[in-house]
mmCIF file of C-alpha atoms in Angstrom:
data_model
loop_
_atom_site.group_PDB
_atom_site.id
_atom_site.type_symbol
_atom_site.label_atom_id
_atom_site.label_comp_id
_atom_site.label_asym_id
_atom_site.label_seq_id
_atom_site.Cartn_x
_atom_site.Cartn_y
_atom_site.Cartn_z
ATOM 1 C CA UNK A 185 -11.507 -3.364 21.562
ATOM 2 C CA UNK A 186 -11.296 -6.329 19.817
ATOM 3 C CA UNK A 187 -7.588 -7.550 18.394
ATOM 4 C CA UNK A 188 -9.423 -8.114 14.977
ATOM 5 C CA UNK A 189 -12.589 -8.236 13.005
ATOM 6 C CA UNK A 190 -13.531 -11.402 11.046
ATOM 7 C CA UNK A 191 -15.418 -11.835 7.963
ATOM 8 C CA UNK A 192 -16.335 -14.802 5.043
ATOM 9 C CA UNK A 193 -16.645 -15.192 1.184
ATOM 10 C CA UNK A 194 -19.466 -16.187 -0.165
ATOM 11 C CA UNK A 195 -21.606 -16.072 -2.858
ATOM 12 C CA UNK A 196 -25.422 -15.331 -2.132
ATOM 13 C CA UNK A 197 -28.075 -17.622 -3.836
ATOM 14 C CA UNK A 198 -31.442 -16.286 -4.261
ATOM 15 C CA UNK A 199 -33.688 -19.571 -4.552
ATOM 16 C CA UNK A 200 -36.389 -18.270 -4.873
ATOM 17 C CA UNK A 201 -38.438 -14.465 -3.835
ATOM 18 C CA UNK A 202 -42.068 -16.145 -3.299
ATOM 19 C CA UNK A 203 -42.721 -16.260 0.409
ATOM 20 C CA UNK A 204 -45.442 -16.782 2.585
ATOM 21 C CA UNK A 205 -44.424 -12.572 4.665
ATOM 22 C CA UNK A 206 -45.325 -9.473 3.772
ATOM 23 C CA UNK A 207 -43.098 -7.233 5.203
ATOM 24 C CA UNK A 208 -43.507 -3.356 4.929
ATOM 25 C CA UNK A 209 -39.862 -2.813 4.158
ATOM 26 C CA UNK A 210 -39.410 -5.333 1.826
ATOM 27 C CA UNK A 211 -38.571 -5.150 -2.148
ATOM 28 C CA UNK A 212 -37.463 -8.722 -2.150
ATOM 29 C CA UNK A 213 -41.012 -11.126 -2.563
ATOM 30 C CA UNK A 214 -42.562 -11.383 -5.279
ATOM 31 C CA UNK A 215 -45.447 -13.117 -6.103
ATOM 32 C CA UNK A 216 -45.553 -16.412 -8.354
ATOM 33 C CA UNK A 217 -47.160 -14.405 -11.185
ATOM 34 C CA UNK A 218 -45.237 -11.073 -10.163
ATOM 35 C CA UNK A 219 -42.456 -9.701 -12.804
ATOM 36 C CA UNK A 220 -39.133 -10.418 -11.314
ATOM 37 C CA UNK A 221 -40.234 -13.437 -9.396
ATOM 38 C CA UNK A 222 -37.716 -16.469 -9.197
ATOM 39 C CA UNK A 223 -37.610 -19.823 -8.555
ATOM 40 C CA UNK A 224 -33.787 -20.946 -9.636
ATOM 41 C CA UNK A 225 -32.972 -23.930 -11.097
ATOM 42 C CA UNK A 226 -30.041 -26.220 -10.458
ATOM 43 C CA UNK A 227 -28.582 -25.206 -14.138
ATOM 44 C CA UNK A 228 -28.925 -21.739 -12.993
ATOM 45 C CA UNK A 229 -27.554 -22.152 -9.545
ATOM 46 C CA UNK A 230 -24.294 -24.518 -10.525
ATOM 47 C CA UNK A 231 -22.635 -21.912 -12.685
ATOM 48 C CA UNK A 232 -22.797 -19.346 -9.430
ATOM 49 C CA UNK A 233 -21.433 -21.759 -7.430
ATOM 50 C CA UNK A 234 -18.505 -22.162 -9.391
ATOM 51 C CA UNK A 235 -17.528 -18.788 -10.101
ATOM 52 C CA UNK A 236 -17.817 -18.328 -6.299
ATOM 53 C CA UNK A 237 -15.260 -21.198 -6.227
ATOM 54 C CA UNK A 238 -13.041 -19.669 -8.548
ATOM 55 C CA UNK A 239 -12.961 -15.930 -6.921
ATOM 56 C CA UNK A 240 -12.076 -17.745 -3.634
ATOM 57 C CA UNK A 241 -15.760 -17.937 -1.636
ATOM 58 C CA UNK A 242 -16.133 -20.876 0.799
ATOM 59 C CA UNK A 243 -19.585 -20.089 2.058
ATOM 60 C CA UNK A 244 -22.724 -20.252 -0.264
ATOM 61 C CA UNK A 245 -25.476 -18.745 1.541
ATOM 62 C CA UNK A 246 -28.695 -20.017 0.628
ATOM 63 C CA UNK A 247 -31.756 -17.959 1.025
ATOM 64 C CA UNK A 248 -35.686 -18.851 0.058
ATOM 65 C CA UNK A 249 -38.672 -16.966 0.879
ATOM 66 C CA UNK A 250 -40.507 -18.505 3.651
ATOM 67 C CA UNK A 251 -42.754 -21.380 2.851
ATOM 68 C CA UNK A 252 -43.576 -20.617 -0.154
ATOM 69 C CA UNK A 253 -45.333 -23.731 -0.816
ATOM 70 C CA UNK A 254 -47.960 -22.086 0.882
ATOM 71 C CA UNK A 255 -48.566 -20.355 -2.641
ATOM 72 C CA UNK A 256 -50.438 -23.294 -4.907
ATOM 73 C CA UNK A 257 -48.665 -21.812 -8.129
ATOM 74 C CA UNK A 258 -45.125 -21.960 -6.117
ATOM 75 C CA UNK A 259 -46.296 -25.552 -4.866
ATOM 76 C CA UNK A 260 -46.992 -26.661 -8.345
ATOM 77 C CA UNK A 261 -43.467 -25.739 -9.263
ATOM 78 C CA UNK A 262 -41.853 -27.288 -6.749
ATOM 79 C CA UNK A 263 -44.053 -30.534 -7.572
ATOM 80 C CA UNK A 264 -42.931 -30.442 -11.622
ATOM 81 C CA UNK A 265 -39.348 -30.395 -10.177
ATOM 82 C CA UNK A 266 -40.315 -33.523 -7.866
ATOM 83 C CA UNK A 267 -40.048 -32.400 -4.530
ATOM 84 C CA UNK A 268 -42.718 -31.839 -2.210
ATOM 85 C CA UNK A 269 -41.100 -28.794 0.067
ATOM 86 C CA UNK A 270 -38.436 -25.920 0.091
ATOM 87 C CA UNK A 271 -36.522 -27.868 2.216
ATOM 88 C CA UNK A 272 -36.634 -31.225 0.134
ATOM 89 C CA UNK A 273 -34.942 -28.839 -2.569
ATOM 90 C CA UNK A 274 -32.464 -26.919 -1.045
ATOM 91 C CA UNK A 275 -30.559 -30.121 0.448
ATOM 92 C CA UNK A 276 -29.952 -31.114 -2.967
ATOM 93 C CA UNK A 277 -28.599 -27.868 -3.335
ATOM 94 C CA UNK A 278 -26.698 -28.244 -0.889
ATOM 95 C CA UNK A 279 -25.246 -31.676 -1.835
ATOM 96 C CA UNK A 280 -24.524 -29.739 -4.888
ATOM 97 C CA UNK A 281 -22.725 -26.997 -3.541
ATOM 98 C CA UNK A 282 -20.817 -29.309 -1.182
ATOM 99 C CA UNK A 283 -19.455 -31.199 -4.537
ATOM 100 C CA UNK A 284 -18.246 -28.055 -6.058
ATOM 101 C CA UNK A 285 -16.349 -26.982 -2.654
ATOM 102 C CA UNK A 286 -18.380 -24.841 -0.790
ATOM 103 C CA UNK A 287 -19.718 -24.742 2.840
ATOM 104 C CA UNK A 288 -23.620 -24.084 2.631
ATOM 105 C CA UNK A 289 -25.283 -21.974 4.464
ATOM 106 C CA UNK A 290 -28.942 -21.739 4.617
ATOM 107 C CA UNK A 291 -31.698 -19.264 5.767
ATOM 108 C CA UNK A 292 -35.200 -20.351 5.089
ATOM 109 C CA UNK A 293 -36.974 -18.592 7.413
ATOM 110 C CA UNK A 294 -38.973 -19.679 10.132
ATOM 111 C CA UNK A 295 -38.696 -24.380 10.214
ATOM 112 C CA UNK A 296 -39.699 -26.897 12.386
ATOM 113 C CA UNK A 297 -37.626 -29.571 14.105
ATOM 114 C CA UNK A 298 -37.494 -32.207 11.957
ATOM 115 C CA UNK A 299 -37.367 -29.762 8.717
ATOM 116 C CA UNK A 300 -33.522 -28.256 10.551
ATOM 117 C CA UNK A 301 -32.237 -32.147 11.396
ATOM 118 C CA UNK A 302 -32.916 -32.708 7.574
ATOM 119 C CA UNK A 303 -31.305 -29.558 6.710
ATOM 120 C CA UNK A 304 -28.200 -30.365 9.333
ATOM 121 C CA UNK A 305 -26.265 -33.152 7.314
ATOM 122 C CA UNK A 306 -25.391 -30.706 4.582
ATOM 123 C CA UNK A 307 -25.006 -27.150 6.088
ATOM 124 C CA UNK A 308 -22.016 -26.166 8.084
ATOM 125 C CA UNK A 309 -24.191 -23.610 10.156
ATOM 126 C CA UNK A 310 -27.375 -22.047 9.587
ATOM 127 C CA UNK A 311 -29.071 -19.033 10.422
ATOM 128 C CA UNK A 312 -32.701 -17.028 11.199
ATOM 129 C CA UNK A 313 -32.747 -13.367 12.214
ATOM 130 C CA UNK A 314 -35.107 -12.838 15.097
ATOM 131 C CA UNK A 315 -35.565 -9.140 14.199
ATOM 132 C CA UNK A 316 -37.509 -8.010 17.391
ATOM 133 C CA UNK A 317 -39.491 -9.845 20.338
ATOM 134 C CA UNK A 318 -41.712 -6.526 19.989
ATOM 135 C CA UNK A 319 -45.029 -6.377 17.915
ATOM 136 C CA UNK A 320 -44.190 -3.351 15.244
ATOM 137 C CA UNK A 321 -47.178 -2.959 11.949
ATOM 138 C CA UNK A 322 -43.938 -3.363 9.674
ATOM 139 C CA UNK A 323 -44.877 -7.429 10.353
ATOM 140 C CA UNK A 324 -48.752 -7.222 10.158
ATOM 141 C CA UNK A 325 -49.104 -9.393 7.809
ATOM 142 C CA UNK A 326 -46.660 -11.964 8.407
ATOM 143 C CA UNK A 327 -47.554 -15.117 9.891
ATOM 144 C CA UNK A 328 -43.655 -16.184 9.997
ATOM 145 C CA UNK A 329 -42.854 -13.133 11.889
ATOM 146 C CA UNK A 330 -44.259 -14.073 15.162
ATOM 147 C CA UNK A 331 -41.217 -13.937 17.815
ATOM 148 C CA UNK A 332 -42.763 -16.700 19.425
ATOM 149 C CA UNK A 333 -42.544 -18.979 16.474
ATOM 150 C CA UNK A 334 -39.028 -17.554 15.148
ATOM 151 C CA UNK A 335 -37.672 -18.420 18.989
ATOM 152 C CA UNK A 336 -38.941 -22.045 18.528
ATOM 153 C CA UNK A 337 -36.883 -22.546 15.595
ATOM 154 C CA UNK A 338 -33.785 -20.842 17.208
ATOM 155 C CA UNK A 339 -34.199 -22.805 20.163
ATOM 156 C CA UNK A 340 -34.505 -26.430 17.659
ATOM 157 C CA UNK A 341 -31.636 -25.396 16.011
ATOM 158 C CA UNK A 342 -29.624 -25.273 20.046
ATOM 159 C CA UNK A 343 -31.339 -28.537 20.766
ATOM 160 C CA UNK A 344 -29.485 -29.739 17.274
ATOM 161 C CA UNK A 345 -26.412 -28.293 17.718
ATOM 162 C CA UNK A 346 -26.308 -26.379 14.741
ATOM 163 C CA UNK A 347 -24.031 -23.477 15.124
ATOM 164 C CA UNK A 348 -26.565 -20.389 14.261
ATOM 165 C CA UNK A 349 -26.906 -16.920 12.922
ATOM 166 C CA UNK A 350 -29.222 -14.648 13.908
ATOM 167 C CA UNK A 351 -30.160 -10.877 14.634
ATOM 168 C CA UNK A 352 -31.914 -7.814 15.177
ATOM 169 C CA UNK A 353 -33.542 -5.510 12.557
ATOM 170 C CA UNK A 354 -32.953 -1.872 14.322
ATOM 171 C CA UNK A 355 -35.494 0.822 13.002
ATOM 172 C CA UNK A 356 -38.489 -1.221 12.291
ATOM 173 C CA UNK A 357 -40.955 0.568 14.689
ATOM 174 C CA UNK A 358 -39.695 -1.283 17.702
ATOM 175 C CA UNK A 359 -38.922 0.611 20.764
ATOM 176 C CA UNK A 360 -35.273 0.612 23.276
ATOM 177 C CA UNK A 361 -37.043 -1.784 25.103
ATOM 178 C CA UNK A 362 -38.006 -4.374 22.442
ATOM 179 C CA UNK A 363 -34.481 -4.305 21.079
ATOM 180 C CA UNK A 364 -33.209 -5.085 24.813
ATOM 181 C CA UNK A 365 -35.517 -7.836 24.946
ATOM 182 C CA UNK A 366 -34.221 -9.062 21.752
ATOM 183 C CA UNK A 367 -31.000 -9.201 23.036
ATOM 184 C CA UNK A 368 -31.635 -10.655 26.120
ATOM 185 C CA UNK A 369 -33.869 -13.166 24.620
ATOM 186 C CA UNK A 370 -30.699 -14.392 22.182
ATOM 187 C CA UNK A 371 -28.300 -14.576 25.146
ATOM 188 C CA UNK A 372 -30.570 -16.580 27.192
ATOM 189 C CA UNK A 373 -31.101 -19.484 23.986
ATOM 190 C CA UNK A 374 -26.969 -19.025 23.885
ATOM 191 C CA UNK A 375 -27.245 -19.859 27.290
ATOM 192 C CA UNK A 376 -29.020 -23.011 26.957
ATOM 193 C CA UNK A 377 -27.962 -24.311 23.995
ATOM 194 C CA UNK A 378 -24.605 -22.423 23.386
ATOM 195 C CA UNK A 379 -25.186 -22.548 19.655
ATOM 196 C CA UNK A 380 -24.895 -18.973 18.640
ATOM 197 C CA UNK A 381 -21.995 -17.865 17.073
ATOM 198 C CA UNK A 382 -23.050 -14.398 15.787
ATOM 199 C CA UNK A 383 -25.598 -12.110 16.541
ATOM 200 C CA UNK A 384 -26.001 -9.276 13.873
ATOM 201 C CA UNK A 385 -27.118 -5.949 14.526
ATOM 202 C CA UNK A 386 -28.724 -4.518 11.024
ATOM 203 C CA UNK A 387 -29.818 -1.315 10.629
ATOM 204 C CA UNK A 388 -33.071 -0.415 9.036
ATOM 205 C CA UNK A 389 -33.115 0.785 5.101
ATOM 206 C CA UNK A 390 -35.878 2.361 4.091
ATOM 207 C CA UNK A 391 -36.519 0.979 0.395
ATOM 208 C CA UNK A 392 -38.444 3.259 -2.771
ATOM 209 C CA UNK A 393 -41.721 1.212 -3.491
ATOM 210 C CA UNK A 394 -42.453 0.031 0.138
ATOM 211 C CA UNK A 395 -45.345 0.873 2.535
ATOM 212 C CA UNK A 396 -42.013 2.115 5.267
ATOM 213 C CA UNK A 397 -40.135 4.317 2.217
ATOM 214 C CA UNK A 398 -40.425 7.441 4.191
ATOM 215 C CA UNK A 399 -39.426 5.647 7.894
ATOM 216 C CA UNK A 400 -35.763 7.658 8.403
ATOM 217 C CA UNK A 401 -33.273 4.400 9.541
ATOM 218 C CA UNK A 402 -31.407 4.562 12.903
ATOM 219 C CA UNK A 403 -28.731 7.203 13.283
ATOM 220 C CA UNK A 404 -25.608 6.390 14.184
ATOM 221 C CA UNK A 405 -26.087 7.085 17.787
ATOM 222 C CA UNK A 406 -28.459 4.909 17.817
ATOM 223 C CA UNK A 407 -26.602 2.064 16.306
ATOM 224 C CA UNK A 408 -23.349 2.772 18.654
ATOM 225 C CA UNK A 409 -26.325 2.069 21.546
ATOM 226 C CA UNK A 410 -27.368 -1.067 20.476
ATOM 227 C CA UNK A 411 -24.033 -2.544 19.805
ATOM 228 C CA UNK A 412 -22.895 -0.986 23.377
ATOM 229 C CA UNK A 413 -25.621 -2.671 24.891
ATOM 230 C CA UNK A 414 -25.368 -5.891 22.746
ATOM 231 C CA UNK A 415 -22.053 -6.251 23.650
ATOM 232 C CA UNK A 416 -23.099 -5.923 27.530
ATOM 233 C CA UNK A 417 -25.922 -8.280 27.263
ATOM 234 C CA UNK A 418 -24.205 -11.180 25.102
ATOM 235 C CA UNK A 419 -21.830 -13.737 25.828
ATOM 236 C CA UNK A 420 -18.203 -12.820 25.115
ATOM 237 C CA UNK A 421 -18.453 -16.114 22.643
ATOM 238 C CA UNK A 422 -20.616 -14.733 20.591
ATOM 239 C CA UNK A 423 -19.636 -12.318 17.287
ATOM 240 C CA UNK A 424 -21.468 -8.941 17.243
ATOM 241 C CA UNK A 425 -21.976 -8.548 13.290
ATOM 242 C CA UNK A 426 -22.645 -5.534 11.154
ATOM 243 C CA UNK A 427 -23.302 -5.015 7.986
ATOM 244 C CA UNK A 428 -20.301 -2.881 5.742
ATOM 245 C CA UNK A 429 -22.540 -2.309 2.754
ATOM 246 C CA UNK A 430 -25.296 -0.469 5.014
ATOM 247 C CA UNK A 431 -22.798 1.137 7.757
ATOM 248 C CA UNK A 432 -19.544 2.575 8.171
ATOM 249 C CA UNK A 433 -18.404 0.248 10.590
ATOM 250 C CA UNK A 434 -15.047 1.528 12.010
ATOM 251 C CA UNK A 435 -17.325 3.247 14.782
ATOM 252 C CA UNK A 436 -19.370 -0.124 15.444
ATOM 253 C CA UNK A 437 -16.216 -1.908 16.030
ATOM 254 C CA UNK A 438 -15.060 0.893 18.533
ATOM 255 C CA UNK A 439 -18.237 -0.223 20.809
ATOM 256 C CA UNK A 440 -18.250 -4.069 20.592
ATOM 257 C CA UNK A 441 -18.995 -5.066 16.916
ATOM 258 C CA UNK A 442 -16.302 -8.535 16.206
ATOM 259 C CA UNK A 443 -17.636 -9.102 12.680
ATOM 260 C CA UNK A 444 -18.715 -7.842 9.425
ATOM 261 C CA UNK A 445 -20.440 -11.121 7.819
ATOM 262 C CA UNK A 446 -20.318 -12.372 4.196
ATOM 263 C CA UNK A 447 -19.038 -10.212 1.490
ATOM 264 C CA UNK A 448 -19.284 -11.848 -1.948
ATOM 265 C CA UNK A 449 -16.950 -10.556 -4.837
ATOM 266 C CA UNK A 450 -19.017 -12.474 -7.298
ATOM 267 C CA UNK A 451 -23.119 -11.545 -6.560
ATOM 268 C CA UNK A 452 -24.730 -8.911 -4.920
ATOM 269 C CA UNK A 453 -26.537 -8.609 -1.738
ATOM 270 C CA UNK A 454 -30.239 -9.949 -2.707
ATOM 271 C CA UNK A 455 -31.676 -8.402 0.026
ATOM 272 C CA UNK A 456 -30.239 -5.158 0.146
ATOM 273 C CA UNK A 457 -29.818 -4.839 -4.031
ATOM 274 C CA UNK A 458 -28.677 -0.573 -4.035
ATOM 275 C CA UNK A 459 -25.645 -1.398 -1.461
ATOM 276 C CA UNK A 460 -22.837 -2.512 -2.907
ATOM 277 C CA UNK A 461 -20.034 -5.333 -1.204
ATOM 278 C CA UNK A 462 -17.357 -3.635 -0.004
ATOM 279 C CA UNK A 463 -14.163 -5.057 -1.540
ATOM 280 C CA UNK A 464 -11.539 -7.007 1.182
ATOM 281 C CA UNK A 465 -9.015 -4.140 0.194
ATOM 282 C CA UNK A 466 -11.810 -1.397 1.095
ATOM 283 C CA UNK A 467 -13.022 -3.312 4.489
ATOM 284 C CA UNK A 468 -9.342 -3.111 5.328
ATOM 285 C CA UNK A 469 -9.212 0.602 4.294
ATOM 286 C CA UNK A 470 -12.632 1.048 6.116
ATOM 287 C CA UNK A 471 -10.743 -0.459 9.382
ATOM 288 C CA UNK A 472 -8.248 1.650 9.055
ATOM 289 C CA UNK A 473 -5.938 0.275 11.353
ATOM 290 C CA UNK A 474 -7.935 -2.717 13.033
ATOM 291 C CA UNK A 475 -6.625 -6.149 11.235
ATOM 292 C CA UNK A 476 -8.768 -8.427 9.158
ATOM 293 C CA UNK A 477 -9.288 -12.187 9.589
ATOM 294 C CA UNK A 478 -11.219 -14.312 7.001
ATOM 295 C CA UNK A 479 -13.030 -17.455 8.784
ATOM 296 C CA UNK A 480 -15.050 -20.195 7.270
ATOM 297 C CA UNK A 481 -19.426 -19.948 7.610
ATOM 298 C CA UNK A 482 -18.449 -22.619 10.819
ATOM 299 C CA UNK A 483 -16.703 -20.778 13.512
ATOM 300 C CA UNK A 484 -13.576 -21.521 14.513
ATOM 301 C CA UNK A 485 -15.031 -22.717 18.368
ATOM 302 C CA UNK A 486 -17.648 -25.198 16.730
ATOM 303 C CA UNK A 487 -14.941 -26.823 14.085
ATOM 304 C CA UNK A 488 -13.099 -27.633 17.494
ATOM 305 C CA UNK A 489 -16.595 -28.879 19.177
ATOM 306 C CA UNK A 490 -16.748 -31.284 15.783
ATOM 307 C CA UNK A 491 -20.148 -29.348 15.386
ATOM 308 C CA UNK A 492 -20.757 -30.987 11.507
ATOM 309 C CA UNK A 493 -21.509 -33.692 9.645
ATOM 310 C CA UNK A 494 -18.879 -36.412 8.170
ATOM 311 C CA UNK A 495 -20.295 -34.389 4.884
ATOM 312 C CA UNK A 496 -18.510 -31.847 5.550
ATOM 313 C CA UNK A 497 -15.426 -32.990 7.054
ATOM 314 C CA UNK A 498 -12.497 -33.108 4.347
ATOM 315 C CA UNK A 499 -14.237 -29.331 3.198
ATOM 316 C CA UNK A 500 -13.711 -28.262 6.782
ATOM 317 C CA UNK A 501 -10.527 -29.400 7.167
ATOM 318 C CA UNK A 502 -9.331 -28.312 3.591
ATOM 319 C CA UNK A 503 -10.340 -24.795 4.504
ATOM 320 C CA UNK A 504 -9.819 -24.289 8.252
ATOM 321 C CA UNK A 505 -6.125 -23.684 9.843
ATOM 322 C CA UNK A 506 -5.236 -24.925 13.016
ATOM 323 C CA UNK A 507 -6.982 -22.210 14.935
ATOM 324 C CA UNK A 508 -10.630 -22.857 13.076
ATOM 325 C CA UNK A 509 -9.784 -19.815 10.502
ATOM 326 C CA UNK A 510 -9.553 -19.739 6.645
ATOM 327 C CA UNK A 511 -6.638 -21.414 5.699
ATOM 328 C CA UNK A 512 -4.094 -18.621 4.164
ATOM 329 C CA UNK A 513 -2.696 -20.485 1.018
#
């Protein structure tokens, strides 16, 4: 088992909930004209990154819904704010972020080469979950959702260097075998490119309001499989990650699981809205006796590989200690 389990502070930035997917578990889109639908602003955004400052985050992870310029209203926005594309935005955002003292991290679904060496300058690592290699209705109509086209990116992103997140959405409809295939898919990019630094294993929640409400999620057998067999299948370099606001995961850890991901003390998880963060001081009561490490969005193997940008140097080296980790002050 492993000596300890790691974990980062960051604050979670919902750009915007328009997106291009329409997945059957999902309570996060919104359309441009839908109540609740988003599309932040810098004035919104810098106050959120400051407060994350203050209550000691390092990461800001930056999510959008995928292209949602696809949308003409969410286009139109985007064009009265001067910019042409999601990703045109978000590196401002991320120059932003990087002034106030925080790492970015960005997931904007599925991108193309030359969208992730734009993105690269200003993001200490980056991140798309594969969810499953299988075909499952939950992604019927979701043209970002292909495997096929979410491998591409994950494979640009090896090709670039960028040290990457991604994962597998258990429960969805998938079968043992797709989630297998998942896995061994991930190892073999890892493989290539040697870019992955965590794989996270999510379990399914079903959500009030969604086509899947009444799908049961995994059990917890089935979760202490996948991690098992995650841990098998992946290379010892790369962080297993679960989630501690959707699974106890003292049992996780037990079979494999290195990591339990961001926990903000200063927004909630956008994605998952009804589960609260976990405070550090209940994660460490939730371990029971297994210690706690904090590390930095960059792990501490691709700091040593000088796997940034001069952007992000004097942040790095402000916040990492000599092994790669977050800097006890």
């Amino acid at each position: 088992m492993t000596k300890y389990v790691t974990f980062s502070r960051n604050v979670f930035v919902p750009v915007t909930n328009v997106c291009r997917n329409k997945c059957g578990y999902c309570t996060f889109r919104r359309e441009p004209n839908e109540p609740g639908s988003c599309f932040m602003s810098p004035q919104e955004i810098l106050p959120i990154l400051r407060e994350g400052k203050k209550v000691g985050c390092t990461e800001v992870l930056f999510t959008f819904g995928e292209y949602a310029e696809e949308i003409p209203q969410y286009k139109q926005w985007l064009g009265e704010r001067g910019y042409n594309s999601n990703v045109e935005y978000v590196i401002d955002l991320c120059k932003l972020a990087v002034k106030i003292g925080l790492l970015p991290h960005t997931n904007a679904g599925v991108l193309n080469y030359m969208e992730l060496e734009a993105l690269k300058p200003w993001n200490a690592s980056m991140g798309l979950m594969l969810e499953t290699t299988g075909t499952v209705a939950a992604h019927s109509n979701c043209p970002g959702k292909i495997p096929q086209l979410r491998i591409k990116t994950i494979r640009y992103a090896g090709e670039l260097q960028i040290p990457f997140t991604t994962g597998i959405l258990v429960g969805i409809g998938e079968t043992l075998d797709d989630r297998i295939d998942s896995l061994q898919c991930i190892a073999n990019l890892h493989e290539e490119y040697g870019h992955i630094q965590e794989v996270i294993i999510q379990n399914f929640m079903p959500k009030t309001g969604t086509p899947m409400e009444k799908h049961p999620s995994p059990t917890l057998e089935e979760m202490i499989q996948i991690v098992s067999i995650a841990r098998e299948i992946l290379p010892s370099d790369i962080a297993i990650q679960v989630a501690p606001n959707l699974i106890d995961p003292y049992l996780l850890i037990k079979y494999g699981a290195t990591d339990l991901g961001g926990i903000s003390p200063s927004t909630i998880d956008w994605i998952n809205p009804e589960a609260e963060w976990p405070t550090v001081e209940k994660l460490q009561e939730m371990l029971r006796d297994i210690p706690l490490r904090e590390r930095l969005p960059i792990y501490p193997q691709y700091i040593k590989k000088g796997w940034y940008n001069q952007n992000l140097n004097s942040l790095i080296k402000s916040m990492a200690d000599g092994e790669g980790y977050r800097k006890i002050s």
